[in-house]
GROMACS .gro file of C-alpha atoms in nm:
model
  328
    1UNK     CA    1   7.641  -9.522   8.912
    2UNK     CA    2   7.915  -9.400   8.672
    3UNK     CA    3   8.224  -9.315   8.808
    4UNK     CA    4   8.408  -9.046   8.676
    5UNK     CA    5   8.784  -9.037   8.508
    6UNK     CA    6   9.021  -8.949   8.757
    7UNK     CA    7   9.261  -8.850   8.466
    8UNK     CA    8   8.992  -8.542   8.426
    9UNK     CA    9   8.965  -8.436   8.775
   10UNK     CA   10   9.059  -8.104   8.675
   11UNK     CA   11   8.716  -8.067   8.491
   12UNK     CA   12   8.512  -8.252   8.823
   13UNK     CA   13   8.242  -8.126   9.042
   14UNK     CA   14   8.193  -8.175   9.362
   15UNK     CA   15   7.943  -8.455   9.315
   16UNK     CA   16   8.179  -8.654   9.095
   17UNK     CA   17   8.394  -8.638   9.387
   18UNK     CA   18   8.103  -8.852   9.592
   19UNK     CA   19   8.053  -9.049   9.312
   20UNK     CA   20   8.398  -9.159   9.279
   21UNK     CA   21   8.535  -9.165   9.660
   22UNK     CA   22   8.161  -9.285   9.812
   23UNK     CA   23   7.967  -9.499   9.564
   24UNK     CA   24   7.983  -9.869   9.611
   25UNK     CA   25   8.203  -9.912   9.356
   26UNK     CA   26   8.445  -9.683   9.454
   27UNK     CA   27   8.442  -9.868   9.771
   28UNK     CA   28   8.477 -10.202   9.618
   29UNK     CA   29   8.782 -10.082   9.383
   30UNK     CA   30   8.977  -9.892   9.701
   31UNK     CA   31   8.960 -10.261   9.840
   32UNK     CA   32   9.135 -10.363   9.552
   33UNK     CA   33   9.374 -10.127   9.645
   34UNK     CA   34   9.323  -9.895   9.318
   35UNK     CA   35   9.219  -9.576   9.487
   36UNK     CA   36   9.324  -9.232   9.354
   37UNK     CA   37   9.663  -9.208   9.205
   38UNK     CA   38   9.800  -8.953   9.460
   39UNK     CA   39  10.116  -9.022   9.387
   40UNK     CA   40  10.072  -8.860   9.051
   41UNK     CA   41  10.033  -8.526   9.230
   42UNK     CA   42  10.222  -8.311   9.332
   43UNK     CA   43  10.198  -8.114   9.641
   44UNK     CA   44  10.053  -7.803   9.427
   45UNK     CA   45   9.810  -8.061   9.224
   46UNK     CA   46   9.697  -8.234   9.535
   47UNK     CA   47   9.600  -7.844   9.704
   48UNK     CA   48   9.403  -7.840   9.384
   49UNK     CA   49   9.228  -8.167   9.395
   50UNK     CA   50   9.120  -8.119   9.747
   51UNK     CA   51   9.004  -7.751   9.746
   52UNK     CA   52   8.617  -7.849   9.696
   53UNK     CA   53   8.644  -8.092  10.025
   54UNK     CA   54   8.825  -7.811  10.183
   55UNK     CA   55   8.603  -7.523  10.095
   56UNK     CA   56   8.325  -7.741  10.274
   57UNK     CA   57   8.491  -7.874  10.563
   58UNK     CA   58   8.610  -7.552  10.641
   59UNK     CA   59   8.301  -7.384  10.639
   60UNK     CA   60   8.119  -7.672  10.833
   61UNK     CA   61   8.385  -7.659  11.094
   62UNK     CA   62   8.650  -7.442  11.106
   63UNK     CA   63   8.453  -7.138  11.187
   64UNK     CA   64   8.382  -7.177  11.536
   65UNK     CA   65   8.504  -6.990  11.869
   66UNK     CA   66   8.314  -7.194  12.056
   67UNK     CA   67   8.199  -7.552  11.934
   68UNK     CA   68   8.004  -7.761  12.182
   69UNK     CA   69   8.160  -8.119  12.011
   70UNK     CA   70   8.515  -8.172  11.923
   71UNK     CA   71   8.534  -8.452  11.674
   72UNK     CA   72   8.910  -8.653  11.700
   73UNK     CA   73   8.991  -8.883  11.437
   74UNK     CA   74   9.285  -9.117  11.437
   75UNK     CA   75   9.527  -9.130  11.140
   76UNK     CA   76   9.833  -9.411  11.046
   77UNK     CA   77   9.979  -9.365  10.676
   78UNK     CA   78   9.586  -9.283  10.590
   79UNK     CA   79   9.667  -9.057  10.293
   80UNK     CA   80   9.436  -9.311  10.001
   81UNK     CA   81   9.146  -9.391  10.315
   82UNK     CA   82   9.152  -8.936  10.447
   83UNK     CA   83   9.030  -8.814  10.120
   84UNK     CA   84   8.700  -9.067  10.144
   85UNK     CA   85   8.666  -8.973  10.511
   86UNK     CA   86   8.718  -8.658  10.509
   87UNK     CA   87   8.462  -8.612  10.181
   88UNK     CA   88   8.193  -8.752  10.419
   89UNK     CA   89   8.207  -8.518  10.663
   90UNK     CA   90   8.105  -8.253  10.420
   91UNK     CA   91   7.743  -8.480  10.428
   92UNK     CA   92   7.734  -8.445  10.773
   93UNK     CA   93   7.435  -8.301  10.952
   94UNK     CA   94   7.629  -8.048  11.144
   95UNK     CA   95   7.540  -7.633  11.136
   96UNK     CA   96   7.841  -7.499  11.116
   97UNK     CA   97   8.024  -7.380  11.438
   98UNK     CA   98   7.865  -7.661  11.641
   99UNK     CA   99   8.159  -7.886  11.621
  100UNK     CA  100   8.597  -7.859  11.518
  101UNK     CA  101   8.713  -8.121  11.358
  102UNK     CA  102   9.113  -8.281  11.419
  103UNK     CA  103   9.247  -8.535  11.264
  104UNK     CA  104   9.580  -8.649  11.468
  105UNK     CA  105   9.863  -8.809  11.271
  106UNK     CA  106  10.046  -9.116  11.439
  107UNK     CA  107  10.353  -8.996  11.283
  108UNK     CA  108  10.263  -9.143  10.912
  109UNK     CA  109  10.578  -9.151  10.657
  110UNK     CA  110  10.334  -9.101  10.383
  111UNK     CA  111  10.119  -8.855  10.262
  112UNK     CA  112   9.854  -8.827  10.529
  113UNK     CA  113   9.966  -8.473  10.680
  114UNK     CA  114   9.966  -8.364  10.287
  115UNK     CA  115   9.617  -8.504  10.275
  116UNK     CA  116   9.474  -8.396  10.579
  117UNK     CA  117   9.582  -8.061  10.577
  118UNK     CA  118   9.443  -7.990  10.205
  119UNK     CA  119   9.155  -8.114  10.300
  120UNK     CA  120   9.103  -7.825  10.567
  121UNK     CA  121   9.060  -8.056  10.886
  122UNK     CA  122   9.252  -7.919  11.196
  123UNK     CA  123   9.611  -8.101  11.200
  124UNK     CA  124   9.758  -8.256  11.470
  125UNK     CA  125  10.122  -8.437  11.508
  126UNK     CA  126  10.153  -8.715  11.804
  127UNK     CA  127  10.491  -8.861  11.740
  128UNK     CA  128  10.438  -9.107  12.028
  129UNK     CA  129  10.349  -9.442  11.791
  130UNK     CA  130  10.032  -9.590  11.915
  131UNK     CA  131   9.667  -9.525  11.910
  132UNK     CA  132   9.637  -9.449  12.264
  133UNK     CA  133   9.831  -9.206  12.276
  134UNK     CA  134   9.694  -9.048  11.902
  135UNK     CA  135   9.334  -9.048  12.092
  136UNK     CA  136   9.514  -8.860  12.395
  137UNK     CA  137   9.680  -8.608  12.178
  138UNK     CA  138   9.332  -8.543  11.998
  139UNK     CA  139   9.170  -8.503  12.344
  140UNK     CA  140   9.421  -8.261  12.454
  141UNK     CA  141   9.402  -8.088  12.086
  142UNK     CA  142   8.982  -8.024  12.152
  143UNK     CA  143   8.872  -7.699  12.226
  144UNK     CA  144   8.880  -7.661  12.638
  145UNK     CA  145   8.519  -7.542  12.653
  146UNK     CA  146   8.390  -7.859  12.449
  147UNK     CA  147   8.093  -7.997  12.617
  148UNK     CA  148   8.141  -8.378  12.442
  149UNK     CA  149   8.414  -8.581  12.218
  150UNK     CA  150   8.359  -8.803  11.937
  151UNK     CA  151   8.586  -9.029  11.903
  152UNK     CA  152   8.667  -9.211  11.564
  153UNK     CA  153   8.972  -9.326  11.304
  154UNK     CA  154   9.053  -9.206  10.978
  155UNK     CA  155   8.857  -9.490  10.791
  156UNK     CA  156   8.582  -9.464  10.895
  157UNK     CA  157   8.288  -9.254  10.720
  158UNK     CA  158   8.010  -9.119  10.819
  159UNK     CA  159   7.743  -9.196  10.548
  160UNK     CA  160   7.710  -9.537  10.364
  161UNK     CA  161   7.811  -9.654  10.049
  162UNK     CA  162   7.606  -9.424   9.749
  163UNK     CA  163   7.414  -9.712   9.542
  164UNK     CA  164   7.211  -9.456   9.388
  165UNK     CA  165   7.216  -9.092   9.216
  166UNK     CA  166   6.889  -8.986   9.397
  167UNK     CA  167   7.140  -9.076   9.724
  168UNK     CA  168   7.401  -8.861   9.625
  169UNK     CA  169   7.380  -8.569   9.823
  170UNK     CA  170   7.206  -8.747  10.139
  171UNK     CA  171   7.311  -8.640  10.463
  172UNK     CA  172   7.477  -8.827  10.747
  173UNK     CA  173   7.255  -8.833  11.057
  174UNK     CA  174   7.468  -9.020  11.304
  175UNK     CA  175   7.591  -8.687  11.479
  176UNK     CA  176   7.257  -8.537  11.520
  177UNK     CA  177   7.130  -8.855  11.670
  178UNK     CA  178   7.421  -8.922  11.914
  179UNK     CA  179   7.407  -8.508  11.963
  180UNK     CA  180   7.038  -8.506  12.034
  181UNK     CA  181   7.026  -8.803  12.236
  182UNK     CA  182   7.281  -8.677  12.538
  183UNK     CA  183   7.144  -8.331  12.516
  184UNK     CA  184   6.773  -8.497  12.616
  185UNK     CA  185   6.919  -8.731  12.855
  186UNK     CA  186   7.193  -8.552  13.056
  187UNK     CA  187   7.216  -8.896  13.311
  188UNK     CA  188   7.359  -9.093  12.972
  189UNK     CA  189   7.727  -9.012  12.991
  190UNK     CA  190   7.781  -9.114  12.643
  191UNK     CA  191   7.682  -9.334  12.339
  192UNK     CA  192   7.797  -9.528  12.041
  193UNK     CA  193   7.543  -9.538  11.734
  194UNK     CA  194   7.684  -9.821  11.608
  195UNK     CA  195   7.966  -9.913  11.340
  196UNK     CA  196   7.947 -10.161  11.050
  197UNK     CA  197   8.135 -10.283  10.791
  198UNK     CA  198   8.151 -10.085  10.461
  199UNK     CA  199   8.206 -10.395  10.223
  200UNK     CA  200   8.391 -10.720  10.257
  201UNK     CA  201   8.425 -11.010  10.024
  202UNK     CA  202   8.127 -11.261  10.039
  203UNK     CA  203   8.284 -11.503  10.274
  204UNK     CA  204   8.298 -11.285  10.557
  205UNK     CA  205   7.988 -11.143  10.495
  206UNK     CA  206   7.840 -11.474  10.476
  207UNK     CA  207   8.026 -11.575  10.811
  208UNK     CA  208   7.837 -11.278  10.982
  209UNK     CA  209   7.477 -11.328  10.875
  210UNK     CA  210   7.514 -11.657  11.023
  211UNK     CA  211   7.673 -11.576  11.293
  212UNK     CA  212   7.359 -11.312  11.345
  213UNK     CA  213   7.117 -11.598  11.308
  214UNK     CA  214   7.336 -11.802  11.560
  215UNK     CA  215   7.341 -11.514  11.800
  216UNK     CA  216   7.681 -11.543  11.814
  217UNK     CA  217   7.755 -11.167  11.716
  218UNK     CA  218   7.567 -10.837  11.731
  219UNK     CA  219   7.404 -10.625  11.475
  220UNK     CA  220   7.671 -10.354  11.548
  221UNK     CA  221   7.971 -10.280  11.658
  222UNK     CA  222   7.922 -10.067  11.975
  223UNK     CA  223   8.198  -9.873  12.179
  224UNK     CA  224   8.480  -9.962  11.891
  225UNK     CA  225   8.718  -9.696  11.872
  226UNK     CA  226   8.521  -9.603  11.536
  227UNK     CA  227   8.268  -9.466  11.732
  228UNK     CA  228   8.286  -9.323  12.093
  229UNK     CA  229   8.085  -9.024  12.170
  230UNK     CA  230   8.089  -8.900  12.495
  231UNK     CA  231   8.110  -8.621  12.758
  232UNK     CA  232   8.440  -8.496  12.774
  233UNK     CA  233   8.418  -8.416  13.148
  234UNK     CA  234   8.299  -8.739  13.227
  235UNK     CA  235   8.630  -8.898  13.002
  236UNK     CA  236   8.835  -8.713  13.223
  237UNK     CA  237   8.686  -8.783  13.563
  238UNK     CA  238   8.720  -9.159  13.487
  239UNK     CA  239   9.056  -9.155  13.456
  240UNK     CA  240   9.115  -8.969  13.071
  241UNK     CA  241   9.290  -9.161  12.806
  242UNK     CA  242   9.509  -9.419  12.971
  243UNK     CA  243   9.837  -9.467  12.736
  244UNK     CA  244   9.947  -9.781  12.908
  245UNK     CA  245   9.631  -9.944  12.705
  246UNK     CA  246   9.788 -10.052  12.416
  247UNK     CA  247   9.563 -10.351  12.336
  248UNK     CA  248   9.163 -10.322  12.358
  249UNK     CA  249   9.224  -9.957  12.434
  250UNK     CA  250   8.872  -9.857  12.255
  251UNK     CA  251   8.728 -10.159  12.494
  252UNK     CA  252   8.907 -10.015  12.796
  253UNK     CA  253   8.756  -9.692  12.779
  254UNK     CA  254   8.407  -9.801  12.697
  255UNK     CA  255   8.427 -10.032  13.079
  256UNK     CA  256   8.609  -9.738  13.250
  257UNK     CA  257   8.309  -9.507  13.174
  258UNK     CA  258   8.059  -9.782  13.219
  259UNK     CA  259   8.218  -9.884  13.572
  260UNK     CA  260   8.218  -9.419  13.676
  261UNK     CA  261   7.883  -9.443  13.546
  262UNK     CA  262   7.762  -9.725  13.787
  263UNK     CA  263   7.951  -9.558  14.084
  264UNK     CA  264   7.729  -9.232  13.992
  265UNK     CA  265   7.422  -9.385  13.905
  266UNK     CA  266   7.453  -9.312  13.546
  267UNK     CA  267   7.490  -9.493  13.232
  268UNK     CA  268   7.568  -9.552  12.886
  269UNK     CA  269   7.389  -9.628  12.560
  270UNK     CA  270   7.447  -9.842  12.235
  271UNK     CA  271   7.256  -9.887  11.920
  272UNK     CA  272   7.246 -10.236  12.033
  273UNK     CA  273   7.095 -10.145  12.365
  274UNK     CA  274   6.829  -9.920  12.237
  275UNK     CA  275   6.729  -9.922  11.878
  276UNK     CA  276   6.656  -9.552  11.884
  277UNK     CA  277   7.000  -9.474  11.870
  278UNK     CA  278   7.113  -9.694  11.579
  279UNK     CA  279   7.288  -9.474  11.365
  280UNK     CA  280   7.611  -9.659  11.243
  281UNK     CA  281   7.942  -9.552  11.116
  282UNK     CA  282   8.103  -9.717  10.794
  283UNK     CA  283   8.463  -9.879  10.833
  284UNK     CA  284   8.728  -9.967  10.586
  285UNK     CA  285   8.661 -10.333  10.524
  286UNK     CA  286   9.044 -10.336  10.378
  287UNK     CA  287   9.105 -10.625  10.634
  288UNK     CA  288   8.864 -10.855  10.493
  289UNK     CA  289   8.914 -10.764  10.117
  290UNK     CA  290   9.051 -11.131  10.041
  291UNK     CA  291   8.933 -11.459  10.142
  292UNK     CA  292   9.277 -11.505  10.242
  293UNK     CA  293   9.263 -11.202  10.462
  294UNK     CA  294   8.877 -11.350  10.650
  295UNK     CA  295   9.113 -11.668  10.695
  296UNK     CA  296   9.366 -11.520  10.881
  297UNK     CA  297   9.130 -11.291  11.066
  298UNK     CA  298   8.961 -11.603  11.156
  299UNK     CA  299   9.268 -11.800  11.275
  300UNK     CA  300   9.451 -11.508  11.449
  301UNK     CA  301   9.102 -11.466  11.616
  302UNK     CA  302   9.079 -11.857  11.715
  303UNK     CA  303   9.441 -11.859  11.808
  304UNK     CA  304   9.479 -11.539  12.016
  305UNK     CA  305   9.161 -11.702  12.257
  306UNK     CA  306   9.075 -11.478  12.568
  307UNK     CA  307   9.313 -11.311  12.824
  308UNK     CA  308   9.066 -11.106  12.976
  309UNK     CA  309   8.977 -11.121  13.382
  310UNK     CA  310   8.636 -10.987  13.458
  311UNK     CA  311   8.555 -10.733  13.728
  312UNK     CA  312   8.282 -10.732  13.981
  313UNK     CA  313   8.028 -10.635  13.699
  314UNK     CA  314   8.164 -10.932  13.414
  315UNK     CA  315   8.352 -10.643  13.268
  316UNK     CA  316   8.694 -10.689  13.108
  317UNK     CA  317   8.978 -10.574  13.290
  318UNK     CA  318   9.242 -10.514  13.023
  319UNK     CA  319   9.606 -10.554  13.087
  320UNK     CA  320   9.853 -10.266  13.059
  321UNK     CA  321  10.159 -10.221  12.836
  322UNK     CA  322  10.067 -10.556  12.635
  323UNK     CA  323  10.085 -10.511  12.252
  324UNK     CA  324   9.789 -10.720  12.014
  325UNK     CA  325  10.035 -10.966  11.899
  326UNK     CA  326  10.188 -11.035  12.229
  327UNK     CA  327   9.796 -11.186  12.310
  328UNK     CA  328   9.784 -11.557  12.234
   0.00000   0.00000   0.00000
């Protein structure tokens, strides 16, 4: 698939737009760290450049008294990963109206407000550095008459890498199937659909087929903080967002509803769990670009061990007000 020449963008549709941000190349070059020049535009140029993602997001959701899903991503100096994001949410399989959509910024120093805001999405500002407390200020952004919250981060997209020009304009299904699922099964108090990596170099993808055929890993990532979607009343009843989470605060949240779920004889669901559900997400696979950066993945993996007690059920029970490198 031919990408097309960002020094014409001017002249670009709104499929060259997929072609360039969504196609596998385009992923593979953004990994290389050559994504858009935005730093060639100005603030009036990049208004420009974003208006045909804008025109769509805002029509998908930002038309809405009353949305039944709020969807809360998660943005830190995001401005080259937001534009790709953002662009797949105008694939989404979403009527418009059903669902807002808020991106919060984690008080970036770049671009990111520039980018999020030209892009239409609802804006958000949490000062308060930290994801927890991003996730909290996008929970207390939502809509109060929300029935669920999808959780996710800023790069993270909702349709696969485009291989193919017949896939070009293919919609994303994962919010119709997570949707769907909890409005047939009203005892599930929420699900994940799964989350995988976008693209990585070969080592790591190598590492994780075998690590599949050693059952030593799962197909998908399930209850990441990529993809969380779940009933918003049932969030706040076990206890909300809790800021003092700072490490493992997507894994937190995932055994806090689990463990209200068991006390109320309900449950949760996972694309590993039931296959029905598999759906998954795309993440930036930034951090495992290099083989230098699966090394050190590896390593700070091996070195940082297991710190975790387990609860009555062999559940985690996270520590509070312990920062990721502070775990060795």
């Amino acid at each position: 698939m031919k990408r097309p020449d960002p020094g014409n963008w001017r002249t670009w549709q709104y499929e060259d737009y997929l072609r360039y941000f969504l196609s596998i190349e385009g992923v593979r070059q953004r990994m290389k760290g050559r994504g858009f020049p935005l730093d060639a535009l100005t603030d009036n140029e990049l208004w420009q450049f974003c208006a045909p993602i804008r025109t769509r997001i805002e029509e998908k959701f930002g038309r809405s008294e009353s949305p039944r899903v709020s969807i809360a991503l998660v943005a830190y100096n995001e401005e080259r990963e937001l534009i790709p994001t953002l662009l797949s949410y105008t694939l989404l399989d979403c009527p418009p109206g059903l669902a807002e959509l808020i991106v919060v910024d984690n008080n970036s120093t770049d671009r990111t407000r520039d980018v999020i805001q030209a892009c239409g999405a609802r804006y958000v500002l949490c000062k308060e550095q930290g994801t927890p407390f991003a996730r909290a200020a996008g929970l207390a952004a939502s809509h109060p008459d929300t029935e669920y919250i999808w959780m996710s981060d800023g790069d993270v997209r909702v349709v696969p890498p485009i291989k193919r020009e017949e896939d070009l304009l293919r919609p994303g299904t994962v919010f119709q199937t997570a949707y769907r699922f909890l409005e047939a099964h009203p005892r599930t108090v929420g699900v994940s659909t799964g989350a995988v990596i976008e693209h990585a170099h070969w080592s790591y993808r190598l590492i994780h087929i075998l690590a599949l055929k050693l059952k030593r890993t799962s197909k998908y990532s399930c209850w990441s903080g990529s993809n969380q979607f779940v009933r918003k009343r049932v969030l706040a009843e076990s206890g909300g967002i809790d800021t003092s989470v700072l490490f493992g605060e997507d894994q937190y949240r995932h055994f806090q509803l689990a463990r209200w779920a068991k006390a109320n004889k309900m449950h949760l669901n996972s694309a590993n769990m039931s296959e029905e559900i598999a759906d998954p997400v795309y993440y930036s696979g930034r951090r495992y670009a290099t083989l230098g950066h699966v090394i050190l993945h590896l390593w700070d993996t091996l070195k940082r061990g297991s710190y975790f007690e387990k609860d009555e059920y062999g559940w985690a029970l996270h520590k509070k007000n312990i920062g990721w490198r502070q775990v060795r």
